[in-house]
Coordinates of C-alpha atoms and ligand atoms in Angstrom, one line a residue:
M1 CA -79.2 16.3 89.2
S2 CA -80.1 16.1 85.7
T3 CA -80.6 19.0 83.6
A4 CA -83.7 18.2 82.4
S5 CA -85.0 18.3 86.0
V6 CA -84.0 22.0 86.4
P7 CA -87.2 24.0 86.9
A8 CA -87.6 27.0 84.8
I9 CA -86.8 30.2 86.9
Q10 CA -89.1 33.1 87.0
A11 CA -89.1 36.5 84.9
Q12 CA -86.2 38.7 85.9
K13 CA -86.3 42.4 86.4
L14 CA -84.0 45.4 86.3
F15 CA -82.6 46.4 89.7
I16 CA -82.5 50.2 89.9
A17 CA -82.5 52.4 92.8
G18 CA -82.9 49.5 95.2
E19 CA -86.1 48.2 93.3
W20 CA -87.1 45.6 90.6
R21 CA -88.6 47.2 87.4
D22 CA -89.7 46.0 84.2
G23 CA -88.2 47.6 81.4
A24 CA -89.7 50.9 80.3
G25 CA -90.4 49.5 77.0
G26 CA -91.8 46.3 78.5
K27 CA -89.6 44.1 76.2
T28 CA -88.0 40.9 77.3
F29 CA -85.5 38.3 76.1
N30 CA -85.0 34.6 77.0
T31 CA -81.8 33.0 78.4
I32 CA -81.0 29.9 77.2
N33 CA -79.1 26.6 78.7
P34 CA -76.7 25.6 76.0
A35 CA -76.5 22.3 77.2
T36 CA -80.3 21.6 76.6
D37 CA -81.5 24.4 74.2
E38 CA -84.2 25.0 76.9
V39 CA -85.1 28.5 78.0
I40 CA -84.0 28.9 81.7
A41 CA -85.7 32.5 82.1
T42 CA -87.3 35.6 80.6
I43 CA -85.3 38.4 81.2
A44 CA -86.3 42.4 81.0
S45 CA -84.7 44.2 78.3
A46 CA -83.7 47.4 79.3
E47 CA -83.9 50.6 77.0
K48 CA -82.3 53.9 77.1
E49 CA -84.8 55.5 79.6
D50 CA -83.7 52.5 81.8
V51 CA -80.2 53.4 81.5
D52 CA -81.4 57.2 82.4
A53 CA -83.1 56.0 85.4
A54 CA -80.0 53.8 86.6
V55 CA -77.6 56.7 86.1
A56 CA -79.9 59.1 87.9
A57 CA -80.3 56.6 91.0
A58 CA -76.4 55.8 90.8
R59 CA -75.5 59.9 90.6
Q60 CA -78.0 60.6 93.5
A61 CA -76.7 58.1 95.8
F62 CA -73.1 59.2 95.1
D63 CA -73.6 63.0 94.9
E64 CA -76.5 63.8 97.5
R65 CA -74.9 65.2 100.4
G66 CA -75.8 63.2 103.6
S67 CA -76.9 60.2 101.7
A68 CA -76.7 56.8 103.2
W69 CA -73.5 56.0 100.8
N70 CA -71.9 59.4 101.8
K71 CA -72.4 59.2 105.5
M72 CA -71.2 55.5 105.5
S73 CA -67.6 55.3 107.0
A74 CA -64.8 53.3 105.1
A75 CA -65.1 50.7 108.0
D76 CA -68.7 50.2 107.4
R77 CA -68.2 50.2 103.7
G78 CA -65.8 47.3 104.3
R79 CA -68.2 45.5 106.6
L80 CA -70.9 45.6 104.0
L81 CA -68.6 44.1 101.4
W82 CA -68.0 41.4 103.8
K83 CA -71.3 40.7 104.4
M84 CA -71.9 40.4 100.7
A85 CA -69.1 37.9 100.6
D86 CA -70.9 36.0 103.5
L87 CA -74.1 35.9 101.6
I88 CA -72.7 34.8 98.4
E89 CA -71.1 32.1 100.3
K90 CA -74.1 31.0 101.9
N91 CA -75.9 31.0 98.5
I92 CA -72.7 29.3 96.8
D93 CA -74.4 26.3 95.4
E94 CA -77.3 28.5 94.0
F95 CA -75.0 30.8 92.4
A96 CA -73.0 28.0 90.8
R97 CA -75.8 26.1 89.5
L98 CA -77.2 29.6 87.9
E99 CA -73.7 29.8 86.2
T100 CA -73.6 26.6 84.9
L101 CA -77.1 26.6 83.3
D102 CA -76.6 30.0 81.8
N103 CA -72.8 29.3 80.7
G104 CA -72.8 25.8 80.2
K105 CA -69.5 25.3 82.2
P106 CA -69.1 22.2 84.4
I107 CA -70.8 22.5 87.8
F108 CA -67.2 21.7 89.3
E109 CA -65.9 24.7 87.9
S110 CA -68.4 27.2 88.7
R111 CA -69.0 25.7 92.3
Y112 CA -65.3 25.0 93.0
V113 CA -63.2 27.7 91.1
D114 CA -65.5 30.6 89.9
M115 CA -67.6 31.2 93.1
P116 CA -65.1 30.6 95.7
M117 CA -62.9 33.3 93.9
V118 CA -66.0 35.8 93.7
V119 CA -66.1 35.2 97.6
E120 CA -62.5 36.0 98.1
V121 CA -62.5 39.0 95.8
F122 CA -65.2 40.7 97.9
Q123 CA -63.3 39.6 101.1
Y124 CA -60.1 41.0 99.6
Y125 CA -61.6 44.4 98.8
A126 CA -63.6 44.5 101.9
G127 CA -60.0 44.7 103.7
W128 CA -59.2 47.5 101.3
A129 CA -61.9 50.0 102.1
T130 CA -60.1 51.4 105.3
K131 CA -56.6 51.3 103.5
I132 CA -57.1 53.5 100.7
L133 CA -54.8 56.7 101.6
G134 CA -53.7 60.1 100.6
E135 CA -50.5 61.6 101.2
T136 CA -48.7 64.6 102.8
I137 CA -46.3 66.0 100.3
P138 CA -43.1 68.5 101.3
A139 CA -44.4 71.5 99.0
K140 CA -42.1 74.4 98.5
G141 CA -42.8 77.6 100.3
N142 CA -44.7 78.3 103.4
Y143 CA -47.7 75.6 102.5
F144 CA -49.2 72.6 103.9
N145 CA -50.0 70.1 101.0
Y146 CA -52.0 66.9 101.3
T147 CA -53.7 64.5 98.9
L148 CA -57.2 63.1 99.2
R149 CA -57.8 59.7 97.3
E150 CA -61.5 60.0 96.2
P151 CA -63.8 57.8 94.1
V152 CA -64.5 58.4 90.7
G153 CA -68.3 58.6 90.8
V154 CA -70.5 56.5 88.8
V155 CA -69.0 53.2 87.6
A156 CA -70.5 51.5 84.6
A157 CA -69.2 47.7 84.6
I158 CA -69.8 46.0 81.2
T159 CA -69.0 42.3 81.4
P160 CA -68.8 39.2 79.1
W161 CA -70.5 35.6 79.4
N162 CA -67.3 33.2 80.0
F163 CA -66.7 34.1 83.7
P164 CA -69.9 36.1 84.3
L165 CA -70.0 36.7 88.2
L166 CA -66.3 36.6 88.7
L167 CA -65.3 39.2 85.9
A168 CA -67.9 41.3 87.5
S169 CA -66.7 40.9 90.8
W170 CA -63.3 42.0 89.8
K171 CA -64.9 45.4 89.0
I172 CA -68.0 45.7 91.7
A173 CA -65.9 45.0 94.6
P174 CA -62.9 47.3 94.2
A175 CA -65.2 50.2 92.8
L176 CA -67.7 49.9 95.9
A177 CA -64.6 49.5 98.2
A178 CA -63.4 53.1 97.1
G179 CA -66.9 54.5 97.6
N180 CA -68.1 54.6 94.1
T181 CA -71.5 53.7 92.9
V182 CA -72.1 51.1 90.3
I183 CA -74.0 50.0 87.2
H184 CA -73.7 46.6 85.9
K185 CA -74.6 45.4 82.6
P186 CA -73.8 41.5 82.3
A187 CA -73.5 40.0 78.9
S188 CA -77.4 39.0 77.6
L189 CA -76.2 35.4 77.2
T190 CA -75.6 34.9 81.0
P191 CA -77.3 37.6 83.1
L192 CA -78.7 35.3 85.9
T193 CA -76.0 35.5 88.5
A194 CA -75.7 39.1 88.3
L195 CA -79.4 39.3 89.0
K196 CA -78.8 37.1 91.9
L197 CA -76.0 39.4 93.3
A198 CA -78.5 42.3 93.1
S199 CA -80.6 40.3 95.5
I200 CA -77.5 39.7 97.6
A201 CA -76.9 43.6 97.8
Q202 CA -80.5 44.0 98.9
E203 CA -80.2 41.7 101.5
A204 CA -77.0 42.8 102.8
G205 CA -78.4 46.4 103.0
V206 CA -76.6 48.2 100.2
P207 CA -78.3 51.5 100.1
P208 CA -80.5 52.1 97.1
G209 CA -79.0 53.2 93.8
V210 CA -75.4 52.3 95.1
F211 CA -75.5 49.1 93.0
N212 CA -77.8 48.6 90.1
V213 CA -78.1 46.0 87.3
I214 CA -79.5 46.5 84.0
T215 CA -80.0 43.8 81.3
G216 CA -80.3 44.1 77.6
K217 CA -78.5 44.5 74.4
G218 CA -74.8 45.5 74.4
A219 CA -75.7 47.8 71.3
T220 CA -78.3 49.5 73.4
V221 CA -77.5 49.4 77.0
G222 CA -73.9 49.2 76.9
D223 CA -73.7 52.0 74.4
A224 CA -76.1 54.2 76.3
L225 CA -73.8 53.7 79.6
V226 CA -70.6 54.6 77.7
E227 CA -72.0 57.8 76.0
H228 CA -74.0 59.0 79.2
T229 CA -72.9 62.3 80.6
G230 CA -73.5 60.8 84.0
V231 CA -71.2 58.1 84.1
D232 CA -67.7 58.7 85.0
K233 CA -66.1 55.7 84.5
I234 CA -66.4 52.6 82.1
A235 CA -64.9 49.1 83.3
F236 CA -65.1 46.7 80.3
T237 CA -64.3 43.1 79.8
G238 CA -65.0 41.9 76.3
S239 CA -63.8 41.3 72.8
T240 CA -61.1 43.6 71.3
E241 CA -63.5 44.7 68.7
V242 CA -66.3 46.2 71.1
G243 CA -63.6 47.3 73.3
R244 CA -62.1 49.6 70.5
E245 CA -65.7 50.7 69.9
V246 CA -66.1 51.5 73.7
M247 CA -62.8 53.5 73.7
R248 CA -63.9 55.5 70.7
K249 CA -67.3 56.7 72.0
A250 CA -66.1 57.2 75.6
A251 CA -63.9 59.7 74.2
G252 CA -67.0 62.1 73.4
T253 CA -67.3 62.6 77.4
V254 CA -63.5 62.1 78.1
K255 CA -64.7 59.2 80.3
R256 CA -62.2 56.9 82.3
V257 CA -61.9 53.5 80.6
S258 CA -60.1 50.3 81.4
L259 CA -60.3 47.6 79.1
E260 CA -59.8 43.9 79.5
L261 CA -59.9 42.4 76.2
G262 CA -59.2 39.5 74.1
G263 CA -55.9 37.2 74.0
K264 CA -54.1 34.5 71.9
S265 CA -51.7 33.5 74.6
P266 CA -48.7 31.5 74.0
N267 CA -48.0 28.3 76.0
I268 CA -44.0 27.5 75.3
V269 CA -42.7 24.1 76.0
F270 CA -38.8 24.0 76.0
A271 CA -37.0 20.9 75.6
D272 CA -35.8 20.7 79.1
A273 CA -38.9 20.9 80.6
D274 CA -41.1 18.1 82.9
L275 CA -42.9 16.9 79.9
D276 CA -45.8 15.3 82.0
A277 CA -46.3 18.6 83.6
A278 CA -46.2 20.4 80.5
A279 CA -48.7 18.1 78.5
R280 CA -51.1 18.6 81.5
G281 CA -50.3 22.5 81.5
A282 CA -51.0 22.5 77.8
Y283 CA -54.5 20.8 78.2
L284 CA -55.5 22.8 81.1
G285 CA -54.6 25.9 79.3
I286 CA -56.9 25.2 76.6
F287 CA -59.7 23.0 77.8
Y288 CA -60.3 24.5 81.1
G289 CA -63.4 26.7 80.8
K290 CA -64.3 25.1 77.2
G291 CA -61.2 27.3 76.0
E292 CA -63.7 30.3 76.5
V293 CA -61.1 31.8 78.6
C294 CA -59.5 35.1 77.7
A295 CA -56.2 33.9 78.8
A296 CA -56.6 30.3 77.4
G297 CA -53.2 28.9 76.1
S298 CA -54.4 28.8 72.5
R299 CA -51.1 28.9 70.7
L300 CA -48.9 25.9 72.1
F301 CA -45.2 26.3 70.9
V302 CA -43.3 23.0 71.4
E303 CA -39.3 22.9 70.7
E304 CA -38.8 20.7 68.0
S305 CA -36.7 18.3 69.7
V306 CA -39.4 17.3 72.2
H307 CA -42.4 17.8 69.7
D308 CA -43.4 14.1 69.2
Q309 CA -43.1 13.0 72.8
L310 CA -45.2 16.1 74.1
M311 CA -47.7 15.9 71.5
E312 CA -48.3 12.0 72.3
K313 CA -48.6 12.8 75.9
L314 CA -51.2 15.7 75.3
I315 CA -53.2 13.8 72.7
A316 CA -53.5 10.7 74.8
R317 CA -54.9 12.7 77.6
T318 CA -57.1 14.7 75.3
K319 CA -58.7 11.7 74.0
K320 CA -59.8 10.9 77.2
L321 CA -61.8 14.1 77.5
Q322 CA -65.7 14.0 76.4
P323 CA -68.2 16.8 76.7
A324 CA -70.8 16.0 79.2
D325 CA -73.9 17.3 81.1
P326 CA -72.6 20.3 82.8
L327 CA -74.5 19.7 85.8
D328 CA -72.6 16.4 86.6
P329 CA -70.1 17.1 89.2
K330 CA -67.9 14.5 87.2
T331 CA -67.9 16.7 84.0
R332 CA -64.7 18.6 82.9
L333 CA -65.8 19.8 79.4
G334 CA -69.2 21.5 79.1
A335 CA -71.2 23.1 76.3
L336 CA -69.9 26.0 74.6
V337 CA -72.0 29.1 75.5
S338 CA -74.3 29.4 72.7
E339 CA -75.2 27.8 69.2
G340 CA -73.8 31.1 67.7
Q341 CA -70.4 30.7 69.5
L342 CA -70.3 27.0 68.6
N343 CA -70.8 27.9 64.8
S344 CA -68.2 30.7 65.1
V345 CA -65.6 28.0 66.6
L346 CA -66.6 25.3 63.9
R347 CA -65.8 27.9 61.1
Y348 CA -62.3 28.6 62.4
I349 CA -61.9 24.6 62.7
E350 CA -62.9 24.4 58.8
S351 CA -60.3 27.4 58.0
G352 CA -57.8 25.3 60.2
K353 CA -58.3 22.5 58.0
N354 CA -58.5 24.7 54.5
E355 CA -55.3 26.4 55.4
G356 CA -53.4 23.2 56.0
G357 CA -53.3 22.5 59.8
H358 CA -53.1 19.0 60.7
L359 CA -56.3 18.1 62.7
V360 CA -54.9 15.5 65.0
T361 CA -58.3 14.9 67.5
G362 CA -61.7 16.5 67.7
G363 CA -63.2 18.8 65.4
E364 CA -66.6 17.6 65.6
R365 CA -69.8 19.0 67.0
A366 CA -70.9 16.9 70.1
Q367 CA -74.2 16.4 71.8
V368 CA -75.3 15.2 75.0
N369 CA -78.7 13.6 75.3
G370 CA -79.2 14.6 71.5
K371 CA -79.0 18.3 72.4
G372 CA -76.8 21.2 73.2
S373 CA -73.9 23.1 71.9
F374 CA -71.1 20.7 72.6
L375 CA -68.0 20.5 71.0
Q376 CA -65.0 17.8 70.9
P377 CA -61.9 19.1 72.4
T378 CA -59.8 19.7 69.3
I379 CA -56.0 19.8 68.6
F380 CA -54.5 21.2 65.3
D381 CA -50.4 20.2 65.0
R382 CA -48.2 21.7 62.4
V383 CA -49.8 25.0 62.4
L384 CA -48.1 27.9 60.8
P385 CA -47.9 31.4 62.3
D386 CA -49.8 33.1 59.1
M387 CA -52.7 30.6 59.7
T388 CA -55.9 32.2 60.7
I389 CA -56.3 29.7 63.6
A390 CA -52.6 30.9 64.8
R391 CA -53.7 34.6 64.8
E392 CA -57.3 35.1 65.7
E393 CA -59.1 34.4 69.0
I394 CA -61.1 31.3 68.6
F395 CA -62.6 31.4 72.1
G396 CA -63.4 27.5 72.2
P397 CA -61.7 24.1 73.0
V398 CA -59.3 24.4 69.8
L399 CA -55.5 24.4 70.2
A400 CA -53.0 25.6 67.6
T401 CA -49.7 23.7 68.0
L402 CA -46.5 25.5 66.5
S403 CA -42.9 24.5 66.7
F404 CA -39.7 26.5 67.4
K405 CA -36.1 26.0 67.1
D406 CA -34.5 27.5 69.9
V407 CA -35.3 30.2 72.9
N408 CA -34.8 33.3 70.5
D409 CA -37.0 31.6 67.7
G410 CA -39.7 30.5 70.6
L411 CA -39.9 34.0 72.2
R412 CA -40.0 35.8 68.9
Q413 CA -42.9 34.0 67.6
A414 CA -44.9 33.8 70.9
N415 CA -44.5 37.8 70.7
E416 CA -45.7 38.0 67.0
T417 CA -49.5 38.8 67.8
M418 CA -51.5 41.9 68.4
Y419 CA -52.5 40.5 71.9
G420 CA -50.7 40.5 75.1
L421 CA -52.9 39.0 77.7
A422 CA -50.9 35.9 79.3
A423 CA -48.1 33.5 78.4
A424 CA -46.5 30.7 80.1
V425 CA -43.1 28.7 79.9
W426 CA -42.3 25.2 80.8
T427 CA -38.7 24.7 81.6
R428 CA -36.2 23.5 84.5
D429 CA -33.8 26.0 83.7
I430 CA -34.2 29.0 85.8
K431 CA -32.4 31.3 83.9
K432 CA -34.4 30.7 80.7
A433 CA -37.7 31.2 82.8
H434 CA -37.0 34.2 84.0
R435 CA -35.4 35.9 80.8
A436 CA -38.5 34.4 79.2
A437 CA -40.8 36.1 82.0
R438 CA -39.0 39.3 80.9
E439 CA -39.2 39.3 77.1
L440 CA -42.8 38.1 76.7
K441 CA -45.1 40.9 76.1
A442 CA -48.0 40.0 78.5
G443 CA -49.7 41.0 81.4
T444 CA -49.2 37.6 83.2
V445 CA -46.6 35.1 82.8
W446 CA -46.7 31.8 84.3
I447 CA -43.8 29.5 84.9
N448 CA -44.6 25.9 85.0
T449 CA -48.0 26.3 85.6
Y450 CA -51.2 27.5 83.9
N451 CA -54.3 29.6 84.8
V452 CA -53.5 30.4 88.3
Y453 CA -54.9 33.5 89.8
D454 CA -55.5 35.2 93.2
P455 CA -57.4 38.5 94.4
S456 CA -54.1 40.1 95.3
M457 CA -52.2 39.4 92.0
P458 CA -53.0 42.2 89.3
F459 CA -54.3 41.0 86.0
G460 CA -54.9 42.8 82.6
G461 CA -53.4 43.2 79.0
Y462 CA -50.5 44.4 77.1
K463 CA -50.7 45.5 73.4
Q464 CA -54.3 45.1 72.3
S465 CA -55.6 42.9 75.0
G466 CA -56.4 46.3 76.8
F467 CA -55.1 48.5 79.4
G468 CA -55.6 48.8 83.3
R469 CA -54.8 46.2 85.7
E470 CA -57.8 44.4 87.8
L471 CA -57.5 42.7 91.1
G472 CA -54.6 43.5 93.7
M473 CA -53.9 47.0 94.8
Q474 CA -53.5 48.1 91.2
A475 CA -57.3 47.8 90.6
L476 CA -58.0 50.6 93.1
D477 CA -56.2 53.1 90.9
L478 CA -59.1 52.5 88.3
Y479 CA -61.7 53.6 91.0
T480 CA -60.1 56.5 92.5
Q481 CA -58.7 60.1 91.8
T482 CA -56.2 62.1 93.6
K483 CA -57.2 65.8 94.7
S484 CA -54.4 67.9 95.9
V485 CA -55.2 70.4 98.8
W486 CA -53.0 73.4 99.5
V487 CA -53.1 75.2 102.8
D488 CA -51.5 78.8 103.4
L489 CA -49.4 78.8 106.4
N490 CA -47.9 82.2 105.9
E491 CA -48.3 84.5 108.8
Ligands
LIG501 P1 -68.3 41.1 73.8 O1 -67.6 42.4 73.5 O2 -69.4 41.0 72.6 O3 -69.3 41.6 74.9 C1 -68.8 42.0 76.2 C2 -69.9 42.9 76.8 O4 -70.0 44.4 76.1 C3 -71.2 42.5 76.8 O5 -72.0 42.7 78.2 C4 -72.1 43.0 75.6 O6 -73.2 43.1 75.9 C5 -71.5 44.4 75.6 N1 -71.4 45.2 74.5 C6 -71.7 44.8 73.2 N2 -71.6 45.7 72.3 C7 -71.4 46.9 73.1 C8 -71.5 48.2 72.6 N3 -71.5 48.7 71.5 N4 -71.2 49.1 73.8 C9 -71.1 48.8 75.0 N5 -71.2 47.5 75.3 C10 -71.4 46.4 74.4 O7 -67.6 40.2 74.2 P2 -68.4 38.6 75.0 O8 -68.5 37.9 73.4 O9 -69.2 38.8 75.9 O10 -66.8 37.9 75.5 C11 -65.9 37.2 74.9 C12 -64.7 38.1 74.8 O11 -64.4 38.7 75.9 C13 -63.3 37.6 74.3 O12 -62.8 38.2 73.2 C14 -62.7 37.6 75.5 O13 -61.2 37.2 75.2 C15 -63.0 38.7 76.2 N6 -62.6 38.5 77.5 C16 -61.4 39.0 78.2 C17 -61.1 39.1 79.3 C18 -60.0 39.7 80.0 O14 -59.9 39.8 81.3 N7 -59.1 40.2 79.3 C19 -61.9 38.2 80.2 C20 -63.0 37.4 79.8 C21 -63.1 37.8 78.3

């Protein structure tokens, strides 16, 4: 199917208390296909009143004694999540198509990577619903003490545009499994799959108010959720800049916060690595997902003695990659998410050139059928650590290559960043690999691979890449709180 033949999608509403509603102010915004610059759909733009309504619905579903959600057993909650997984899988082509239209990512990625993992995440946490346990604790004195592991309450999930449904599922599935109610605020650039998920929740029989979706501006809707007294927890993924603001504002009501923020992840190639594998890893590390990936391997460190060999392989591979129609199953590099994002990445390319980086391939805007926010895959070589493109998150298909002398120098340079989301090392030396894994200050370290994920593996940041771990059993800590219960057994 070509992009041009995609029919316009009808106006989309807010999903609050199990109903589809227009925004209180009647305002809307358009979501644009970045591959064609065409409007895909008109979306309701929520106001503060809509946030109040969503919070009231989520609160009621959570607090009301005897509500459908409160009466539901953990086993039934698990079944409901599994049903959502089944329905997502049944609609997987439609979900993938919406994601690609909205975000510009290749359909190959949305259909065969993102959406299958969304299904797995719902299945994984469906299994956890019945396994969230308290403890019995040997207290001193004649007392019986046990703990209850309870949900935190109303969770607001605020998500970015790069993996719209996937990153939402990392929050929504564990939050619901643990018995919370959820308000999801997707990024304004990519709201379509979140709205589709709301219709799936409705079809699966999720009780009204348990799962709500409100679309609109981050500064209005996001902010109102963060400051709301009726919200107990903010699960945020986005930029470090907005993350700081969220943390500051959440302090007003002492809300629980988890933050998954930006990155500038090092991909380190040692001289003893399998250089073909390392070149492929460097390529996928930065060009998968158009480099709009929080864990992108955007700083490539190459040991000096193999620099030329590695770069030759990497550049040859990159020259074969061309941006193309995201809906074409053969496409491996889609459109950047928006014109604004493209311009921001182009500004970084200019700064790389001005500050003395060697542009070895790419660097130019591209178009497909004369349209769209496409960019050639771009590699800078001979980048120095203090250049802007070595320090700041570019969030596009732009690689900064740096050199290092030996293991100590490589690991030291790799850690010289305010971020700490992920890192990778390429080596055949098992001791060097494990030493690097210990010394790298990052929440994920890949050895001889890149960008591998699994619902059971925790993911999250060190340093200013955030805190709290999503996925795995660790994510359940974000959505539960512990209550100690004392029973007097004295005669
Ligand atoms: P962003 O920070 O601009 O927006 C993220 C979300 O926050 C959006 O839904 C937005 O509407 C909302 N928002 C904006 N202002 C807000 C405010 N004042 N209060 C509350 N919410 C507000 O990020 P983005 O541009 O959508 O996404 C790109 C960023 O996300 C990159 O920095 C990337 O590294 C990061 N990211 C991190 C991870 C991770 O897991 N660590 C994953 C994906 C993306």
